[in-house]
C-alpha cells in the first residue's frame, strides 16, 4: 500500500539531528512538527492531533521513557504510534520501550529507507485501528464505545444500580397487516430515530431493538446522576415526539401510533453477553424483568408511562405521579407498587 502523508511529531533534543530528520520526513511528503524535549512534545500532543511520534530517549526535562509513561496513562494518546530513535543499543532499553507501548525501535544513525518502511507500517496499523473504532461507533452507542475504549472487551458483568426502560408500539401487529413492508420499515426507522433522540438526550443507552420494542439503560455502562429522573424525562420526551409525529401522520390518512413505557430502578448485572465473536451490552436481573412487566401493564392501566416505587423515589417531586393499585406480577412474591406518570399540560395552539 502506498504511504499516505501524515502529521508527525519529532521529539529530539539534538538540533542537528532534529533538522536532518525533519528534512527527510518532509521529503517523504509528511507534515512535521518538532519538540526539543519530552515535556514540550507532551504539551504539543495534548494540544493538537498527530498521526505518529518519533521519540528520542535521552532528553532534558523529560526523557523518552517518561513520555511513554504519560502516553500510556492518557486515554486519548495511549494508542498513538511511537517509533523510538535512539543511540542506545542494549536490549534492556529496547524491551523497556516496547513494554511502555512503543511500536518500534530504531538505532541511530537511522537508515532513511528503513525509517520510511517503519513509518508506513505504523501508519497502516493506526489506519486499521481507526477503522475499527469507527465501526464500533457506528454499530454501538457512544457510551458503549467509550466503555470499550476505557475498559476493553470482556464477557461478563458487574453489579450496578441503574434504571431500565422498556417501550413498544401499541397495536403494531394489526397496523403492519394493513400496510406494505416498505411502509413498515419506514415507520420503524422514523420511530427509532425519534426514540433514540429522546433517550440519548437524557443520557440513556438503547441496547436492544426487537421489532417495534426497545430496551434502554440509564446509568450504565457509564454512571449517570439521577438516572431515575433522566429515564422519566426521556419517557415524557418520547410521548411528546410521538404526538408531534402523529400530527404529521393523521393528515396523510395514516393511523396514529401510541406507545407504552415501563421504567424500573434497582440493582442489576450489566456487561457484555454472547461470545468472543458476537456480543452485546445488556443488563439482567429482577429490575429488568420488572420494567418489562410494567411496560406490558400499560395496556391494562391505560397509562402510557408506568414506573416502580424505586424509580418514583428517585424522581422525587420533579414529575407528577399517581399511585395505582398494587399489581401481582408473575414471578413476584408480593404485589408491586405501581405509579403512573402524569402528562404535563401542553399549551393549545
Tab-separated table of C-alpha atoms in Angstrom:
chain	number	residue	atom	x	y	z
A	1	UNK	CA	0.000	0.000	0.000
A	2	UNK	CA	1.323	3.444	-0.889
A	3	UNK	CA	2.313	5.516	2.119
A	4	UNK	CA	-0.061	8.379	2.831
A	5	UNK	CA	1.228	11.763	4.050
A	6	UNK	CA	0.710	12.208	7.786
A	7	UNK	CA	1.219	14.669	10.614
A	8	UNK	CA	4.350	13.637	12.504
A	9	UNK	CA	5.942	14.996	15.670
A	10	UNK	CA	9.702	14.663	16.159
A	11	UNK	CA	10.923	14.840	19.773
A	12	UNK	CA	14.714	15.205	19.645
A	13	UNK	CA	16.997	17.387	21.783
A	14	UNK	CA	19.899	17.470	19.298
A	15	UNK	CA	19.170	20.358	16.922
A	16	UNK	CA	21.191	18.935	14.007
A	17	UNK	CA	19.532	15.514	14.276
A	18	UNK	CA	16.150	17.211	14.592
A	19	UNK	CA	16.639	19.281	11.434
A	20	UNK	CA	18.005	16.376	9.373
A	21	UNK	CA	15.201	14.040	10.437
A	22	UNK	CA	12.605	16.711	9.728
A	23	UNK	CA	14.001	17.331	6.248
A	24	UNK	CA	13.986	13.593	5.451
A	25	UNK	CA	10.378	13.218	6.575
A	26	UNK	CA	9.223	16.294	4.679
A	27	UNK	CA	10.777	14.911	1.505
A	28	UNK	CA	8.516	11.886	2.007
A	29	UNK	CA	5.522	14.231	1.930
A	30	UNK	CA	4.754	14.351	5.652
A	31	UNK	CA	3.873	17.409	7.722
A	32	UNK	CA	6.411	17.615	10.524
A	33	UNK	CA	6.428	19.472	13.835
A	34	UNK	CA	9.331	19.338	16.287
A	35	UNK	CA	9.923	19.454	20.032
A	36	UNK	CA	13.289	19.899	21.761
A	37	UNK	CA	12.394	17.731	24.779
A	38	UNK	CA	9.773	15.355	26.134
A	39	UNK	CA	7.858	17.968	28.123
A	40	UNK	CA	7.308	20.157	25.071
A	41	UNK	CA	6.376	17.116	22.982
A	42	UNK	CA	3.749	16.052	25.516
A	43	UNK	CA	2.239	19.550	25.599
A	44	UNK	CA	2.030	19.599	21.800
A	45	UNK	CA	0.406	16.172	21.694
A	46	UNK	CA	-2.252	17.282	24.167
A	47	UNK	CA	-2.987	20.456	22.234
A	48	UNK	CA	-3.132	19.056	18.708
A	49	UNK	CA	-3.639	15.824	16.751
A	50	UNK	CA	-0.714	13.881	15.313
A	51	UNK	CA	-0.547	10.575	13.484
A	52	UNK	CA	2.818	9.416	14.819
A	53	UNK	CA	5.551	10.385	17.274
A	54	UNK	CA	9.270	9.885	16.620
A	55	UNK	CA	10.821	9.926	20.087
A	56	UNK	CA	14.376	10.166	21.361
A	57	UNK	CA	15.234	8.620	24.749
A	58	UNK	CA	17.827	10.910	26.358
A	59	UNK	CA	16.341	14.419	26.520
A	60	UNK	CA	16.347	17.177	29.162
A	61	UNK	CA	13.360	17.933	31.463
A	62	UNK	CA	11.504	14.750	30.460
A	63	UNK	CA	13.106	11.754	28.785
A	64	UNK	CA	11.534	9.336	26.329
A	65	UNK	CA	10.656	6.764	28.980
A	66	UNK	CA	8.677	9.361	30.930
A	67	UNK	CA	6.863	10.457	27.770
A	68	UNK	CA	5.827	6.862	27.087
A	69	UNK	CA	4.515	6.537	30.653
A	70	UNK	CA	2.412	9.697	30.245
A	71	UNK	CA	1.059	8.499	26.891
A	72	UNK	CA	0.039	5.141	28.357
A	73	UNK	CA	-1.938	6.923	31.099
A	74	UNK	CA	-3.718	9.259	28.679
A	75	UNK	CA	-6.908	7.812	27.174
A	76	UNK	CA	-6.685	9.962	24.044
A	77	UNK	CA	-2.973	9.430	23.416
A	78	UNK	CA	-2.291	5.888	24.510
A	79	UNK	CA	-2.825	4.417	21.035
A	80	UNK	CA	-0.661	6.996	19.241
A	81	UNK	CA	2.023	5.152	17.231
A	82	UNK	CA	5.504	5.812	18.654
A	83	UNK	CA	8.807	4.988	16.994
A	84	UNK	CA	11.874	5.303	19.212
A	85	UNK	CA	15.029	6.692	17.596
A	86	UNK	CA	17.970	6.298	19.974
A	87	UNK	CA	21.688	5.708	20.116
A	88	UNK	CA	21.133	3.241	22.973
A	89	UNK	CA	21.583	-0.261	21.598
A	90	UNK	CA	21.338	-2.522	24.656
A	91	UNK	CA	18.391	-4.919	24.695
A	92	UNK	CA	17.229	-3.743	28.118
A	93	UNK	CA	16.284	-0.290	26.772
A	94	UNK	CA	14.550	-1.765	23.723
A	95	UNK	CA	12.466	-4.091	25.894
A	96	UNK	CA	11.540	-1.282	28.288
A	97	UNK	CA	10.353	0.932	25.429
A	98	UNK	CA	8.207	-1.837	23.946
A	99	UNK	CA	6.723	-2.651	27.357
A	100	UNK	CA	5.809	1.034	27.771
A	101	UNK	CA	3.924	0.986	24.469
A	102	UNK	CA	6.397	1.933	21.724
A	103	UNK	CA	5.584	0.431	18.321
A	104	UNK	CA	9.152	0.274	17.036
A	105	UNK	CA	12.778	0.990	17.968
A	106	UNK	CA	15.395	2.251	15.514
A	107	UNK	CA	19.065	2.793	16.314
A	108	UNK	CA	20.863	5.986	15.355
A	109	UNK	CA	22.019	6.864	12.833
A	110	UNK	CA	18.653	5.947	11.342
A	111	UNK	CA	18.616	4.439	7.866
A	112	UNK	CA	16.198	6.596	5.781
A	113	UNK	CA	14.866	3.638	3.790
A	114	UNK	CA	14.223	1.589	6.942
A	115	UNK	CA	12.644	4.601	8.648
A	116	UNK	CA	10.257	5.132	5.744
A	117	UNK	CA	9.197	1.480	5.858
A	118	UNK	CA	8.669	1.519	9.635
A	119	UNK	CA	6.639	4.742	9.490
A	120	UNK	CA	4.483	3.307	6.715
A	121	UNK	CA	3.873	0.155	8.744
A	122	UNK	CA	2.959	2.107	11.892
A	123	UNK	CA	0.606	4.412	9.987
A	124	UNK	CA	-1.125	1.436	8.373
A	125	UNK	CA	-1.690	-0.127	11.808
A	126	UNK	CA	-3.117	3.174	13.004
A	127	UNK	CA	-5.431	3.356	9.986
A	128	UNK	CA	-6.774	-0.123	10.739
A	129	UNK	CA	-7.278	0.759	14.418
A	130	UNK	CA	-9.136	3.933	13.424
A	131	UNK	CA	-11.365	1.919	11.087
A	132	UNK	CA	-12.132	-0.498	13.916
A	133	UNK	CA	-13.054	2.386	16.230
A	134	UNK	CA	-15.305	3.866	13.574
A	135	UNK	CA	-17.110	0.544	13.185
A	136	UNK	CA	-17.628	0.367	16.942
A	137	UNK	CA	-19.009	3.913	16.969
A	138	UNK	CA	-21.307	3.103	14.058
A	139	UNK	CA	-22.773	-0.094	15.474
A	140	UNK	CA	-22.678	0.733	19.188
A	141	UNK	CA	-23.753	3.708	21.225
A	142	UNK	CA	-21.159	6.316	22.152
A	143	UNK	CA	-21.374	5.185	25.794
A	144	UNK	CA	-20.637	1.558	24.919
A	145	UNK	CA	-17.841	2.667	22.578
A	146	UNK	CA	-16.315	4.719	25.393
A	147	UNK	CA	-16.618	1.819	27.812
A	148	UNK	CA	-14.866	-0.466	25.324
A	149	UNK	CA	-12.095	2.084	24.817
A	150	UNK	CA	-11.565	2.620	28.545
A	151	UNK	CA	-12.063	-0.912	29.845
A	152	UNK	CA	-11.580	-3.172	26.851
A	153	UNK	CA	-13.867	-6.032	25.837
A	154	UNK	CA	-14.548	-8.943	28.179
A	155	UNK	CA	-17.574	-11.176	28.518
A	156	UNK	CA	-19.218	-10.920	31.916
A	157	UNK	CA	-20.759	-8.196	34.011
A	158	UNK	CA	-20.679	-6.105	37.150
A	159	UNK	CA	-23.353	-5.135	39.626
A	160	UNK	CA	-24.669	-1.612	39.125
A	161	UNK	CA	-27.600	0.440	40.331
A	162	UNK	CA	-29.345	1.887	37.327
A	163	UNK	CA	-32.712	2.436	35.671
A	164	UNK	CA	-34.149	0.309	32.863
A	165	UNK	CA	-36.810	1.302	30.339
A	166	UNK	CA	-38.903	-0.854	28.005
A	167	UNK	CA	-41.116	0.584	25.294
A	168	UNK	CA	-43.112	-0.635	22.322
A	169	UNK	CA	-45.789	0.463	19.859
A	170	UNK	CA	-49.368	-0.395	20.794
A	171	UNK	CA	-51.296	-2.425	18.192
A	172	UNK	CA	-48.242	-2.756	15.983
A	173	UNK	CA	-49.139	-6.211	14.620
A	174	UNK	CA	-52.581	-5.060	13.449
A	175	UNK	CA	-51.034	-1.954	11.917
A	176	UNK	CA	-48.462	-3.990	9.976
A	177	UNK	CA	-51.209	-6.122	8.427
A	178	UNK	CA	-52.777	-3.015	6.859
A	179	UNK	CA	-49.658	-1.583	5.230
A	180	UNK	CA	-46.848	-2.640	2.899
A	181	UNK	CA	-43.472	-3.890	4.182
A	182	UNK	CA	-41.861	-0.721	2.817
A	183	UNK	CA	-44.224	1.439	4.864
A	184	UNK	CA	-43.489	-0.636	7.960
A	185	UNK	CA	-39.730	-0.243	7.566
A	186	UNK	CA	-40.124	3.499	7.030
A	187	UNK	CA	-42.319	3.738	10.127
A	188	UNK	CA	-39.848	1.823	12.283
A	189	UNK	CA	-36.879	3.850	11.048
A	190	UNK	CA	-38.668	7.094	11.870
A	191	UNK	CA	-39.881	5.744	15.202
A	192	UNK	CA	-36.408	4.629	16.277
A	193	UNK	CA	-34.862	7.924	15.168
A	194	UNK	CA	-37.279	9.832	17.400
A	195	UNK	CA	-36.932	7.456	20.350
A	196	UNK	CA	-33.132	7.355	20.155
A	197	UNK	CA	-33.020	11.144	20.192
A	198	UNK	CA	-35.254	11.361	23.263
A	199	UNK	CA	-33.372	8.640	25.162
A	200	UNK	CA	-29.821	9.713	24.309
A	201	UNK	CA	-30.785	13.325	25.003
A	202	UNK	CA	-31.276	12.343	28.649
A	203	UNK	CA	-28.143	10.200	28.885
A	204	UNK	CA	-29.762	6.826	28.218
A	205	UNK	CA	-28.380	3.977	26.112
A	206	UNK	CA	-30.590	1.935	23.769
A	207	UNK	CA	-29.146	-1.558	23.877
A	208	UNK	CA	-31.898	-3.704	22.338
A	209	UNK	CA	-34.332	-3.287	19.463
A	210	UNK	CA	-36.730	-6.130	18.733
A	211	UNK	CA	-39.417	-5.395	16.169
A	212	UNK	CA	-41.291	-2.389	17.493
A	213	UNK	CA	-39.864	-2.715	21.012
A	214	UNK	CA	-36.735	-1.319	22.601
A	215	UNK	CA	-34.829	-1.544	25.864
A	216	UNK	CA	-32.769	1.334	27.251
A	217	UNK	CA	-30.454	1.702	30.239
A	218	UNK	CA	-29.809	4.824	32.289
A	219	UNK	CA	-26.692	4.670	34.471
A	220	UNK	CA	-24.674	2.021	32.617
A	221	UNK	CA	-22.182	1.451	31.113
A	222	UNK	CA	-21.300	4.996	32.236
A	223	UNK	CA	-22.538	6.396	35.569
A	224	UNK	CA	-25.438	8.844	35.303
A	225	UNK	CA	-26.527	11.056	38.203
A	226	UNK	CA	-30.284	10.960	38.896
A	227	UNK	CA	-30.789	8.120	36.405
A	228	UNK	CA	-34.396	7.550	37.524
A	229	UNK	CA	-35.349	11.141	36.772
A	230	UNK	CA	-33.433	11.034	33.478
A	231	UNK	CA	-35.386	7.952	32.370
A	232	UNK	CA	-38.740	9.553	33.211
A	233	UNK	CA	-37.776	12.770	31.407
A	234	UNK	CA	-36.823	10.677	28.390
A	235	UNK	CA	-40.191	8.894	28.541
A	236	UNK	CA	-42.041	12.219	28.569
A	237	UNK	CA	-39.958	13.400	25.616
A	238	UNK	CA	-40.810	10.175	23.778
A	239	UNK	CA	-44.539	10.694	24.290
A	240	UNK	CA	-44.256	14.293	23.093
A	241	UNK	CA	-42.362	13.206	19.967
A	242	UNK	CA	-44.997	10.590	19.184
A	243	UNK	CA	-47.702	13.262	19.477
A	244	UNK	CA	-45.817	15.502	17.051
A	245	UNK	CA	-45.245	12.533	14.732
A	246	UNK	CA	-48.971	11.726	14.758
A	247	UNK	CA	-49.762	15.347	13.897
A	248	UNK	CA	-47.958	14.679	10.599
A	249	UNK	CA	-49.315	11.150	10.022
A	250	UNK	CA	-53.029	11.756	10.522
A	251	UNK	CA	-53.449	14.459	7.818
A	252	UNK	CA	-51.806	11.980	5.420
A	253	UNK	CA	-54.548	9.455	6.120
A	254	UNK	CA	-52.297	7.249	8.264
A	255	UNK	CA	-53.225	5.769	11.614
A	256	UNK	CA	-51.801	7.454	14.705
A	257	UNK	CA	-49.468	5.363	16.840
A	258	UNK	CA	-49.291	5.043	20.610
A	259	UNK	CA	-46.536	3.661	22.821
A	260	UNK	CA	-46.296	2.160	26.293
A	261	UNK	CA	-43.266	2.687	28.546
A	262	UNK	CA	-42.239	0.801	31.680
A	263	UNK	CA	-39.438	2.050	33.960
A	264	UNK	CA	-37.820	0.399	36.999
A	265	UNK	CA	-34.832	1.320	39.160
A	266	UNK	CA	-32.621	-1.049	41.140
A	267	UNK	CA	-29.576	-3.299	41.199
A	268	UNK	CA	-28.715	-5.343	38.139
A	269	UNK	CA	-25.827	-7.073	36.410
A	270	UNK	CA	-24.551	-5.052	33.441
A	271	UNK	CA	-21.993	-6.231	30.916
A	272	UNK	CA	-21.272	-7.972	27.631
A	273	UNK	CA	-23.074	-11.219	26.860
A	274	UNK	CA	-22.603	-13.562	23.912
A	275	UNK	CA	-19.372	-14.948	22.506
A	276	UNK	CA	-15.942	-13.568	21.682
A	277	UNK	CA	-17.138	-13.180	18.071
A	278	UNK	CA	-20.565	-11.647	18.699
A	279	UNK	CA	-21.654	-9.888	21.867
A	280	UNK	CA	-23.983	-7.171	23.085
A	281	UNK	CA	-24.049	-4.870	26.084
A	282	UNK	CA	-27.090	-5.552	28.248
A	283	UNK	CA	-28.429	-5.763	31.791
A	284	UNK	CA	-30.108	-8.680	33.542
A	285	UNK	CA	-31.867	-9.047	36.867
A	286	UNK	CA	-35.178	-8.639	38.634
A	287	UNK	CA	-35.234	-4.889	37.942
A	288	UNK	CA	-35.039	-5.546	34.200
A	289	UNK	CA	-37.869	-8.074	34.366
A	290	UNK	CA	-39.991	-5.635	36.358
A	291	UNK	CA	-39.514	-2.847	33.799
A	292	UNK	CA	-40.670	-5.215	31.040
A	293	UNK	CA	-43.781	-6.186	33.036
A	294	UNK	CA	-44.582	-2.538	33.762
A	295	UNK	CA	-44.429	-1.781	30.052
A	296	UNK	CA	-46.860	-4.618	29.315
A	297	UNK	CA	-49.140	-3.415	32.127
A	298	UNK	CA	-49.563	-0.002	30.491
A	299	UNK	CA	-52.194	-1.645	28.273
A	300	UNK	CA	-54.213	-2.685	31.328
A	301	UNK	CA	-53.655	0.517	33.302
A	302	UNK	CA	-54.331	2.638	30.210
A	303	UNK	CA	-51.459	4.925	31.146
A	304	UNK	CA	-48.548	5.374	28.724
A	305	UNK	CA	-45.795	5.577	31.385
A	306	UNK	CA	-45.625	3.327	34.461
A	307	UNK	CA	-42.784	3.313	36.996
A	308	UNK	CA	-41.964	1.324	40.124
A	309	UNK	CA	-41.534	2.634	43.677
A	310	UNK	CA	-37.740	2.906	43.429
A	311	UNK	CA	-37.977	4.995	40.272
A	312	UNK	CA	-40.689	7.105	41.922
A	313	UNK	CA	-38.367	7.768	44.874
A	314	UNK	CA	-35.579	8.738	42.500
A	315	UNK	CA	-37.807	11.180	40.642
A	316	UNK	CA	-38.915	12.996	43.795
A	317	UNK	CA	-41.169	15.964	43.176
A	318	UNK	CA	-39.719	16.803	39.771
A	319	UNK	CA	-42.502	14.909	37.975
A	320	UNK	CA	-46.155	14.462	38.902
A	321	UNK	CA	-47.148	10.838	39.511
A	322	UNK	CA	-50.240	8.956	40.598
A	323	UNK	CA	-50.209	5.820	42.749
A	324	UNK	CA	-52.181	2.974	41.184
A	325	UNK	CA	-53.371	-0.249	42.776
A	326	UNK	CA	-50.501	-2.641	43.562
A	327	UNK	CA	-50.077	-5.356	40.938
A	328	UNK	CA	-49.233	-9.019	41.496
A	329	UNK	CA	-46.854	-9.625	38.591
A	330	UNK	CA	-45.953	-13.144	37.561
A	331	UNK	CA	-42.817	-14.304	39.334
A	332	UNK	CA	-43.089	-11.755	42.165
A	333	UNK	CA	-43.820	-12.997	45.690
A	334	UNK	CA	-45.550	-9.760	46.672
A	335	UNK	CA	-47.652	-7.186	44.875
A	336	UNK	CA	-45.639	-4.345	43.334
A	337	UNK	CA	-46.350	-0.676	43.883
A	338	UNK	CA	-47.056	0.973	40.527
A	339	UNK	CA	-47.107	4.664	39.704
A	340	UNK	CA	-48.404	6.391	36.593
A	341	UNK	CA	-46.514	9.424	35.342
A	342	UNK	CA	-48.873	12.283	34.659
A	343	UNK	CA	-48.540	14.002	31.325
A	344	UNK	CA	-47.680	17.715	31.688
A	345	UNK	CA	-50.277	20.069	30.310
A	346	UNK	CA	-49.304	21.495	26.920
A	347	UNK	CA	-50.342	24.892	25.624
A	348	UNK	CA	-53.006	24.785	22.920
A	349	UNK	CA	-52.268	26.391	19.598
